[in-house]
mmCIF file of C-alpha atoms and ligand atoms in Angstrom:
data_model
loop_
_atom_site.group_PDB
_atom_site.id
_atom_site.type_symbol
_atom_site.label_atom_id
_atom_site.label_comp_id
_atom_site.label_asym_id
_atom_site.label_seq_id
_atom_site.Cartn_x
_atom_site.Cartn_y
_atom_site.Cartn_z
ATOM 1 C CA UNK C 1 20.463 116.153 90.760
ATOM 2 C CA UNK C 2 22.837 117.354 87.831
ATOM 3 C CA UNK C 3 23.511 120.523 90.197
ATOM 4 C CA UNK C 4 24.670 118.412 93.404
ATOM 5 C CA UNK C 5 27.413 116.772 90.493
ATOM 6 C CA UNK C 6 28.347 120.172 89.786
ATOM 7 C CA UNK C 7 29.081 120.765 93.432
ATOM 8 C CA UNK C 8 30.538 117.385 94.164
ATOM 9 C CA UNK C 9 33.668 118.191 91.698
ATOM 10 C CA UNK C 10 34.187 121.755 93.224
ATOM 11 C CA UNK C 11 36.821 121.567 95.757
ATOM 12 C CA UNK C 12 37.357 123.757 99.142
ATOM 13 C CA UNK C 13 34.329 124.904 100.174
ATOM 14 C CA UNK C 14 32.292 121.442 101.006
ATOM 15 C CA UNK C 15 31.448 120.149 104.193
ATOM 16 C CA UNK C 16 32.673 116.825 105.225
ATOM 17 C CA UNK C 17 28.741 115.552 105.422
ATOM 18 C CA UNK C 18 29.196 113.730 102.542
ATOM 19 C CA UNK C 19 25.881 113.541 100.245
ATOM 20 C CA UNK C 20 28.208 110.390 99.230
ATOM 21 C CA UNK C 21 27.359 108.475 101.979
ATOM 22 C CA UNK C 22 23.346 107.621 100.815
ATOM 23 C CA UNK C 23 24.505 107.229 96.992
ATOM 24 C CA UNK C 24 25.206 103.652 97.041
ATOM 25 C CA UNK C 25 26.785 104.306 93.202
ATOM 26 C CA UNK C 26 29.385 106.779 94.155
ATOM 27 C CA UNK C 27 30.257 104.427 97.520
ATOM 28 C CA UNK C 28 30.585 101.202 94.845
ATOM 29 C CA UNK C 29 32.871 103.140 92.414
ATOM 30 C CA UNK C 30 35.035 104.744 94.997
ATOM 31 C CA UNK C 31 35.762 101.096 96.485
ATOM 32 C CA UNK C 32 36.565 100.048 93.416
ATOM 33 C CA UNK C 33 39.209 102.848 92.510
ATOM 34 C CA UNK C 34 40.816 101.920 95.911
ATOM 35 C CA UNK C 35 41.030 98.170 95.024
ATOM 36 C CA UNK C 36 42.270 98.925 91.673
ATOM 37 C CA UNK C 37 44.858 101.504 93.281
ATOM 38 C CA UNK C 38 43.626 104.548 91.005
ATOM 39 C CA UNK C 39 43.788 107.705 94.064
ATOM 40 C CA UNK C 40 46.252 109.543 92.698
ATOM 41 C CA UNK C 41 48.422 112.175 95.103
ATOM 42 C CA UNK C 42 49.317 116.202 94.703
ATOM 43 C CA UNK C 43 51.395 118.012 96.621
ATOM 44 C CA UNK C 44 51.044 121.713 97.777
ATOM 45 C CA UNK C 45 54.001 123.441 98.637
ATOM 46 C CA UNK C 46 54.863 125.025 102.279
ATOM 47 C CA UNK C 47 56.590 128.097 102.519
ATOM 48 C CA UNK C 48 59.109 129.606 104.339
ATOM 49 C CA UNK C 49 57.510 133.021 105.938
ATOM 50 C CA UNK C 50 60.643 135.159 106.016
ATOM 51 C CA UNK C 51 61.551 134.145 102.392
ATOM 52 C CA UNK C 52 58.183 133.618 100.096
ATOM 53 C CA UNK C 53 60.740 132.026 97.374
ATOM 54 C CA UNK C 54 61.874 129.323 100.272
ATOM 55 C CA UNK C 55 60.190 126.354 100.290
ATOM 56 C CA UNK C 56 59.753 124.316 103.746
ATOM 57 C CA UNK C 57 58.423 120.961 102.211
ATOM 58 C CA UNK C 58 55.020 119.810 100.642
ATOM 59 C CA UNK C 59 52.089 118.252 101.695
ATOM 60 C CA UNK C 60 50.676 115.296 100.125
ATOM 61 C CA UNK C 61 46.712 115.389 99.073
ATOM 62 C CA UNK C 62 44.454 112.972 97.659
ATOM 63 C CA UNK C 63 43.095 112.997 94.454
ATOM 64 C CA UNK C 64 40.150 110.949 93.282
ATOM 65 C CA UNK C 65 39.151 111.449 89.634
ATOM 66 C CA UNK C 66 36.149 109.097 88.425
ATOM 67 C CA UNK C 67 34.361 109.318 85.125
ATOM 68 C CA UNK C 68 31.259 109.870 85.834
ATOM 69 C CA UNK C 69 31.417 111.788 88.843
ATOM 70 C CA UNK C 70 34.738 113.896 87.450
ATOM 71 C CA UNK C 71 37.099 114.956 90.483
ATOM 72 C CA UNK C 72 35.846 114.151 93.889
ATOM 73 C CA UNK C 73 36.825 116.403 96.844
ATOM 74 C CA UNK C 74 38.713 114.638 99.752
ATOM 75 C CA UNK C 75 36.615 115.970 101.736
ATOM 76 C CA UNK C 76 33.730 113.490 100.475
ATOM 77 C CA UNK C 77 35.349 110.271 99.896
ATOM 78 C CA UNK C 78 37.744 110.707 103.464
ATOM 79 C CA UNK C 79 34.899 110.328 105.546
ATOM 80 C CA UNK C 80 33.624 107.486 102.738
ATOM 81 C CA UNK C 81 36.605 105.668 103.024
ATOM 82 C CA UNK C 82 36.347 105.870 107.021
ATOM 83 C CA UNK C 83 32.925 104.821 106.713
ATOM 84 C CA UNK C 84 33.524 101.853 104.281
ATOM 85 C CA UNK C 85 36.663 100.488 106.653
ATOM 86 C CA UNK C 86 38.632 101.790 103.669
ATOM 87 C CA UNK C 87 41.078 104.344 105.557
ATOM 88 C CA UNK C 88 43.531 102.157 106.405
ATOM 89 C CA UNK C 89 44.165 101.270 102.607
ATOM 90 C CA UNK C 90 43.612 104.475 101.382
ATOM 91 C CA UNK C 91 46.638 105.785 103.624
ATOM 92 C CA UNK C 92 48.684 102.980 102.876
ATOM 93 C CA UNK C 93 48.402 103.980 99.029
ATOM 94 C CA UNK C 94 48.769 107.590 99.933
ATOM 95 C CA UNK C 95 52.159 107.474 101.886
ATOM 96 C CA UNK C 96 53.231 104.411 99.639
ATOM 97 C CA UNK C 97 52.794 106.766 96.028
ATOM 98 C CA UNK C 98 53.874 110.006 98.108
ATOM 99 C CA UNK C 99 57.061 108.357 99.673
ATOM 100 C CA UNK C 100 58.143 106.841 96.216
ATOM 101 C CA UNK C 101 57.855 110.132 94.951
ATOM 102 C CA UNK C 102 59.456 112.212 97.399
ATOM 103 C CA UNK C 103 62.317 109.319 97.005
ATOM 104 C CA UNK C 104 62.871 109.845 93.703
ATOM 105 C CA UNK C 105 62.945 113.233 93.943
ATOM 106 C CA UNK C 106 66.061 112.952 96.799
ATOM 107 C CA UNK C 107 68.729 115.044 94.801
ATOM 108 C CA UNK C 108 65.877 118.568 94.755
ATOM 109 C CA UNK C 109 64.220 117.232 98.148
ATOM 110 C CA UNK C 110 66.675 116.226 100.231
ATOM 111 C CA UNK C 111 66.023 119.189 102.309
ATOM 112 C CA UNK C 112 62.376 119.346 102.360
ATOM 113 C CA UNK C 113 59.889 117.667 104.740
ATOM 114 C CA UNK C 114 56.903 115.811 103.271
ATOM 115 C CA UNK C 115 53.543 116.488 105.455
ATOM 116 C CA UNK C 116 51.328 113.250 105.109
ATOM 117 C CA UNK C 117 47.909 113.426 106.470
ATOM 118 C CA UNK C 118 46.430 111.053 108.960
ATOM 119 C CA UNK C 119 42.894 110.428 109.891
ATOM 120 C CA UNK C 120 42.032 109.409 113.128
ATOM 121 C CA UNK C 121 41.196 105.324 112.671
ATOM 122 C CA UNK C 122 44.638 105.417 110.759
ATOM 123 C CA UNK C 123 46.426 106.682 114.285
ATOM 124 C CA UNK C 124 44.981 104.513 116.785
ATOM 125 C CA UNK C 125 45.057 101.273 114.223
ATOM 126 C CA UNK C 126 47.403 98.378 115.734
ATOM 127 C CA UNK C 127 49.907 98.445 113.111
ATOM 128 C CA UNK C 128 49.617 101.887 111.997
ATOM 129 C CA UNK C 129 53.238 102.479 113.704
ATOM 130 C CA UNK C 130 54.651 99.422 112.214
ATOM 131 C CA UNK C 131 53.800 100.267 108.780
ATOM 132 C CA UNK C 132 54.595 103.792 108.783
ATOM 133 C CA UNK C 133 57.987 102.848 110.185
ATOM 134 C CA UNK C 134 58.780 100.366 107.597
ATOM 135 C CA UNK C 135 57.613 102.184 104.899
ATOM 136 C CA UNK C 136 59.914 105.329 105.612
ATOM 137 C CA UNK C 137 62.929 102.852 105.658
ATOM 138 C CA UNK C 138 61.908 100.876 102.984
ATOM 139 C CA UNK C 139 62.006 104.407 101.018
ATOM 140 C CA UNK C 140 65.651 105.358 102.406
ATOM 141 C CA UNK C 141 64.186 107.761 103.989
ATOM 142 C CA UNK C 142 64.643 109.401 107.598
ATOM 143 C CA UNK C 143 61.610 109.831 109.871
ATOM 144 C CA UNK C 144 62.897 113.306 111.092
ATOM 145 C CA UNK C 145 61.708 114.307 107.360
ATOM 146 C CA UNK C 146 58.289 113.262 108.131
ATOM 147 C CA UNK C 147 55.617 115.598 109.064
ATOM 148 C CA UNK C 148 52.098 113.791 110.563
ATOM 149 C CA UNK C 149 49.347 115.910 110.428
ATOM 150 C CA UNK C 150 46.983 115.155 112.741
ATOM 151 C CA UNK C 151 43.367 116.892 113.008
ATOM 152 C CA UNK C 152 42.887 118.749 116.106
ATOM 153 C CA UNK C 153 39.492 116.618 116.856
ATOM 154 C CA UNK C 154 41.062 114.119 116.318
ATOM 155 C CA UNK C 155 43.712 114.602 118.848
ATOM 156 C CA UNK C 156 41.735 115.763 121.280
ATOM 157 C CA UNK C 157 38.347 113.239 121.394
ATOM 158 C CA UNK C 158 40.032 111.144 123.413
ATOM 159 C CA UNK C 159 43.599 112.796 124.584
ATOM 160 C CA UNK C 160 44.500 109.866 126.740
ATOM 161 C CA UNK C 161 44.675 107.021 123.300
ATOM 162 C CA UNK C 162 45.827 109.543 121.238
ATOM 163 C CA UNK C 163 48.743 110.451 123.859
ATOM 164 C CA UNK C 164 50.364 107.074 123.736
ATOM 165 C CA UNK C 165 50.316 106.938 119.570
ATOM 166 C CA UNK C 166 51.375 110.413 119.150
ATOM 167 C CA UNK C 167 54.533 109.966 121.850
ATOM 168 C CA UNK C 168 55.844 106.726 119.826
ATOM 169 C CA UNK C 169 55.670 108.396 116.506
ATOM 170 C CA UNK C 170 57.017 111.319 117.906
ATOM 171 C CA UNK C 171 59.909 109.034 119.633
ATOM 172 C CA UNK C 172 60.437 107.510 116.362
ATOM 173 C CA UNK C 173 61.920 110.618 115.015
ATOM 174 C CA UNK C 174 59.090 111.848 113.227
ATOM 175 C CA UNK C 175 57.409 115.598 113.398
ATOM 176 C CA UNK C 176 53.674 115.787 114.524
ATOM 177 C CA UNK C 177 51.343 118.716 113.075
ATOM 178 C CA UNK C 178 48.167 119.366 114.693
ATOM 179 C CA UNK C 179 46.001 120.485 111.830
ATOM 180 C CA UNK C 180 42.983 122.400 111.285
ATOM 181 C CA UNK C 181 43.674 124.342 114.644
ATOM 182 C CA UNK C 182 40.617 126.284 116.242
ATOM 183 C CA UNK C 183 38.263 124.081 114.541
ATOM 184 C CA UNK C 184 37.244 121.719 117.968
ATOM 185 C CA UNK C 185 36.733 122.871 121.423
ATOM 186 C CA UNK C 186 39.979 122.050 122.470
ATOM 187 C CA UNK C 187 42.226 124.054 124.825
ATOM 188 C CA UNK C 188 45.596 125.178 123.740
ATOM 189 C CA UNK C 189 46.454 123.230 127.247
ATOM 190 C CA UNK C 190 45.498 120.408 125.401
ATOM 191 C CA UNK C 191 48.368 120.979 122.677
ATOM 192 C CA UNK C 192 50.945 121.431 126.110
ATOM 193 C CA UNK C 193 49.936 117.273 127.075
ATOM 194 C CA UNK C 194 50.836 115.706 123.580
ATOM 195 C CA UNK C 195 54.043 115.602 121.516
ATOM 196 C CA UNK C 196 52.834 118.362 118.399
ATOM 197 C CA UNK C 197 55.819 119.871 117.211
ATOM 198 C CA UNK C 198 53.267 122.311 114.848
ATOM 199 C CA UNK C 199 50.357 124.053 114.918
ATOM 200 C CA UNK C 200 48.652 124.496 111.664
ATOM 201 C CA UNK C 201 45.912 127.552 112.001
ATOM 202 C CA UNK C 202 42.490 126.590 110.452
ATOM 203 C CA UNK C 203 42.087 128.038 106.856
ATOM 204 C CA UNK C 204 38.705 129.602 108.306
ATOM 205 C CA UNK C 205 40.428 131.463 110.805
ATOM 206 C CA UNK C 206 43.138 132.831 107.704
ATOM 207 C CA UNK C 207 40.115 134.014 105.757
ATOM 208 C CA UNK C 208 38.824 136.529 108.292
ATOM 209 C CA UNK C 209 42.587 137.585 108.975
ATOM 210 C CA UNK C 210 41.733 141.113 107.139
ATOM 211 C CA UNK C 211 38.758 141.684 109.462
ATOM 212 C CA UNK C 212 39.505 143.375 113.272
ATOM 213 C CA UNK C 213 38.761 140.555 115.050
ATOM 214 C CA UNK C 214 39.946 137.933 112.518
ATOM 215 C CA UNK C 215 43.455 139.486 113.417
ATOM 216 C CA UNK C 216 43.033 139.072 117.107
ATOM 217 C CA UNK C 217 41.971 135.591 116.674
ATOM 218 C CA UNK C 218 44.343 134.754 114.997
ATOM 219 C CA UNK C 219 47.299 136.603 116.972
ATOM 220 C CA UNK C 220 46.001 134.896 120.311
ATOM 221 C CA UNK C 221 46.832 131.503 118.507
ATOM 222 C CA UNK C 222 50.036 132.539 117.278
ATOM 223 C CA UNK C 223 51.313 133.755 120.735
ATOM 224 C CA UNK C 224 49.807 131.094 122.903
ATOM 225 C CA UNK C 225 51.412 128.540 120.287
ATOM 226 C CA UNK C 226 55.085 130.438 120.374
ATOM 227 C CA UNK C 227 54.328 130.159 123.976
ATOM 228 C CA UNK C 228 54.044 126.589 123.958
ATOM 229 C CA UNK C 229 56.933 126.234 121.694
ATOM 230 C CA UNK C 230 55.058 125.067 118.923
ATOM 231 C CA UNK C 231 55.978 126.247 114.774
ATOM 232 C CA UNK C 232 52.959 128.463 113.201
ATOM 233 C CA UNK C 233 52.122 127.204 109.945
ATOM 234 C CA UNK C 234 49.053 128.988 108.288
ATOM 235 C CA UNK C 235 46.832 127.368 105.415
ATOM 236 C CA UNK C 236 44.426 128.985 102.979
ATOM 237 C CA UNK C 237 47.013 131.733 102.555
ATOM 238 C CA UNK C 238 45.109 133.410 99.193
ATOM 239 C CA UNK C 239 47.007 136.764 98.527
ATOM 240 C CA UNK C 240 50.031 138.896 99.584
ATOM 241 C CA UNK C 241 48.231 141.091 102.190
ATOM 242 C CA UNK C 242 47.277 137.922 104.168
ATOM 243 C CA UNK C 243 50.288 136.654 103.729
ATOM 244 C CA UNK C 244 52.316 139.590 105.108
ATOM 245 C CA UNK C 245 49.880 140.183 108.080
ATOM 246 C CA UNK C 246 51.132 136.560 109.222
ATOM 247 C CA UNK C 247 54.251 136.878 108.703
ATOM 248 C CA UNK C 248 54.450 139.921 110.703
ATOM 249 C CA UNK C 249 52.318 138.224 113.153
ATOM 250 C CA UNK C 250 55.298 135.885 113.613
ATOM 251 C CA UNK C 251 54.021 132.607 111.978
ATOM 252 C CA UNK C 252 57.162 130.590 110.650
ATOM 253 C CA UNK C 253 55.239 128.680 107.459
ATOM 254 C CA UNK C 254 52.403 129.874 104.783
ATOM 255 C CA UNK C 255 50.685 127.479 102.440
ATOM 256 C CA UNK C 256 47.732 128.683 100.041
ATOM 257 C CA UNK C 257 46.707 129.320 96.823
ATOM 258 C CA UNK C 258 48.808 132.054 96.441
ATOM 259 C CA UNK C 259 51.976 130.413 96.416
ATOM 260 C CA UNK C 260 50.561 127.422 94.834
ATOM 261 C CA UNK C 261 47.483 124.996 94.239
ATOM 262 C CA UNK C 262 48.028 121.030 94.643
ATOM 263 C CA UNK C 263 49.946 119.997 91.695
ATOM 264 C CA UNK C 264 50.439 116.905 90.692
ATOM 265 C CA UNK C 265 54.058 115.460 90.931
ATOM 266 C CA UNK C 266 56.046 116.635 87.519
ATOM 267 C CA UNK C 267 54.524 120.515 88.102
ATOM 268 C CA UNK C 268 55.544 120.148 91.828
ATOM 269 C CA UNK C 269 59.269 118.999 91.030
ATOM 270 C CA UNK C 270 59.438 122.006 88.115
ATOM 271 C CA UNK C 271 58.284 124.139 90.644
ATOM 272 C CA UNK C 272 60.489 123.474 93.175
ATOM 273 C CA UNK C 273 63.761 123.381 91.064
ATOM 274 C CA UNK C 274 62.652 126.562 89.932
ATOM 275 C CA UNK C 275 62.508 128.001 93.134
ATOM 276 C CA UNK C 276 65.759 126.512 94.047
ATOM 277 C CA UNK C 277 67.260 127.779 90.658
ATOM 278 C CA UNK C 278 66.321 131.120 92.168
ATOM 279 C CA UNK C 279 67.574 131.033 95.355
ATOM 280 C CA UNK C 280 71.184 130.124 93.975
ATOM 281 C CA UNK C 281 71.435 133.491 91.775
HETATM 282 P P1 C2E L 301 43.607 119.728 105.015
HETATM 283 O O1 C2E L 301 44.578 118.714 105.493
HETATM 284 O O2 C2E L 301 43.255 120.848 105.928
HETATM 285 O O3 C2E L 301 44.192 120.241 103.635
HETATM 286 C C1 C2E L 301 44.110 121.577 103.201
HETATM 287 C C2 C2E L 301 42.995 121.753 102.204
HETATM 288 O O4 C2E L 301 42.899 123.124 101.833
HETATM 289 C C3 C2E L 301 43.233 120.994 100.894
HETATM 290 O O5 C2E L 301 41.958 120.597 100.428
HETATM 291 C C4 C2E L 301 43.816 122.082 99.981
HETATM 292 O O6 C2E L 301 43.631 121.809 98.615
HETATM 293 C C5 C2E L 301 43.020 123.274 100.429
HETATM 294 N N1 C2E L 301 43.712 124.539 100.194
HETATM 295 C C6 C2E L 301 45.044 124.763 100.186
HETATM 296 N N2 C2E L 301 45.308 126.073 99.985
HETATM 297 C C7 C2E L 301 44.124 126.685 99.866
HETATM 298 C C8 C2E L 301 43.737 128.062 99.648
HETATM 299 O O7 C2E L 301 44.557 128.970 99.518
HETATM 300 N N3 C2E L 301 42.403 128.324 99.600
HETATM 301 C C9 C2E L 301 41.471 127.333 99.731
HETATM 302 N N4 C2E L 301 40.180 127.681 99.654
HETATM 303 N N5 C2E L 301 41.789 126.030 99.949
HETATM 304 C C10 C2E L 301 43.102 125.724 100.016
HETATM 305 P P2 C2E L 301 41.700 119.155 99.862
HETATM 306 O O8 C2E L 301 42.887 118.698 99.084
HETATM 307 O O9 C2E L 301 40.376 119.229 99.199
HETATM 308 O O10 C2E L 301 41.620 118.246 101.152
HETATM 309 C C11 C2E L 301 40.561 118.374 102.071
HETATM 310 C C12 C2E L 301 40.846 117.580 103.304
HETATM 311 O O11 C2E L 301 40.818 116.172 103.038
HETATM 312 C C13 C2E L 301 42.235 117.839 103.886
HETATM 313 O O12 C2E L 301 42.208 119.026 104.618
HETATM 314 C C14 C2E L 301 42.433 116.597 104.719
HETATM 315 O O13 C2E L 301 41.805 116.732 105.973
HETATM 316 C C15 C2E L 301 41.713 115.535 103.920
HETATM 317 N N6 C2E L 301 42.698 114.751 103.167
HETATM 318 C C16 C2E L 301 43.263 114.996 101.959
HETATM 319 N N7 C2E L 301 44.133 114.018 101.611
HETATM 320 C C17 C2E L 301 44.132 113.145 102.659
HETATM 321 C C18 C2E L 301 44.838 111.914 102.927
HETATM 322 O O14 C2E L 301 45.686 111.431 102.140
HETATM 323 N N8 C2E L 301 44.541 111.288 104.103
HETATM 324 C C19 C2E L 301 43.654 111.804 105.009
HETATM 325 N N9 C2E L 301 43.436 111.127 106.133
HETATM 326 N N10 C2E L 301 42.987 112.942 104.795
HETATM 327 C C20 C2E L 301 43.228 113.611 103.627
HETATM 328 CA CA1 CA L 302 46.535 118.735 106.339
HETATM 329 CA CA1 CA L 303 44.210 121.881 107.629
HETATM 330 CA CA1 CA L 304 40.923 121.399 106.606
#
């Protein structure tokens, strides 16, 4: 039992079947942390792929630290907080902490887009919209520097409801990401029907980038996205030779490890006025 701990606080490599679901203790303590508004949010950098020391924007991730259970992957209490009829208030504290952030950090961010993720009872909620909307103005802040990422099964289990959520949001001014490409039996025609503005290439199809096929794989999406008119973003993005194969493959954005882990807030704003600092010499 100790060992499954141990696994619950690694992050990256777990499977969304949460062992969380049957332990009744995690379940009670993670609805507590929600009701006493204790997720906390990091950001991870996006980067330009002609300039490594450009940054695009960040995206917001988050965090879930609990004392007995140390820090809990997304990837568990996500699917725990759809399963509890918690999403809606987890991404309400999400964008509300991420937006106040970004906010405050206007003068260094004014140019940078902040990626907020959205799970899939979130999107086709009634006043999803509404709040997203109001929350963005509330913040001073423009929609156009919004990025939605939106999960490609998601997107595509039922085109036709997603369709008429997506085109409002995209109407609305803000940018629509369709993440974890490649991972659901979509088509790329798919992609063509709704408003995405950006595809971002599953971080299992980055890893096998150095293998033969990996590479065609992953040029087929590239082209078929530039095709469609769509910006290539890649995640996962671990060292320089992946990163360089994508770039000459075209894609526009990187994001990985190798530029940068999550961070939380204060590292992120060092790091970014450190980047800008650079840019100006
Ligand atoms: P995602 O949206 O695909 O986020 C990318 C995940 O890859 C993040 O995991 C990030 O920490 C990880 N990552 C980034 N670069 C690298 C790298 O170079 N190598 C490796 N191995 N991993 C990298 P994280 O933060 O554990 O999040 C897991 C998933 O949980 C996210 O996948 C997203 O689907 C979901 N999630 C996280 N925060 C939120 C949220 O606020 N709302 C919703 N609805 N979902 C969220
Ligand atoms: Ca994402
Ligand atoms: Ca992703
Ligand atoms: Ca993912």
């Amino acid at each position: 039992k100790s060992q499954g701990r141990n696994n619950i606080q690694m992050f990256g490599e777990m499977q969304a079947s949460a062992p969380g679901y049957e332990d009744s203790e995690m379940t009670a303590r993670f609805a507590a942390a929600v009701k006493q508004n204790l997720l906390q949010v990091y950001y991870q950098p996006v980067m330009d792929a002609t300039n490594y020391r450009n940054i695009v924007g960040v995206e917001a991730l988050a965090r879930w630290h609990d004392e007995k259970y140390g820090w809990v992957s997304p990837a568990i209490f996500i699917p725990l907080a759809e399963n509890l009829g918690l999403i809606n208030e987890v991404g309400r504290q999400v964008f509300e902490q991420a937006l106040n952030h970004f906010s405050k950090c206007s003068g260094v961010c004014a140019n940078l887009k902040l990626a907020l993720n959205v799970s899939k009872r979130q999107l086709v909620s009634n006043d999803f919209y509404e709040m997203i909307v109001a929350m963005v103005q509330g913040y001073g802040m423009n929609p156009g520097q919004i990025i939605l990422e939106i999960t490609e099964s998601i997107a595509l289990q039922g085109v036709d409801q997603a369709k008429s959520h997506l085109q409002k949001l995209a109407d609305a001014g803000f940018s629509l990401s369709l993440d974890d490409f490649g991972t659901g039996f979509s088509s790329l025609s798919h992609v063509h029907e709704l408003p995405f503005d950006e595809i971002k290439i599953d971080i299992s199809f980055v890893r096998r980038i150095k293998t033969p096929e990996g590479r065609v794989l992953v040029k087929t999406i590239v082209d078929m996205g530039h095709a469609m008119q769509q910006i290539l973003v890649a995640e996962g993005v671990e060292d320089s030779e992946t990163a360089d194969i994508l770039r000459e493959m075209g894609v526009e954005r990187l994001q990985g490890y190798y530029f940068s882990r999550p961070m939380p807030k204060e590292n992120c704003a060092t790091f970014i006025s450190e980047l800008l600092q650079i840019n100006e010499l």
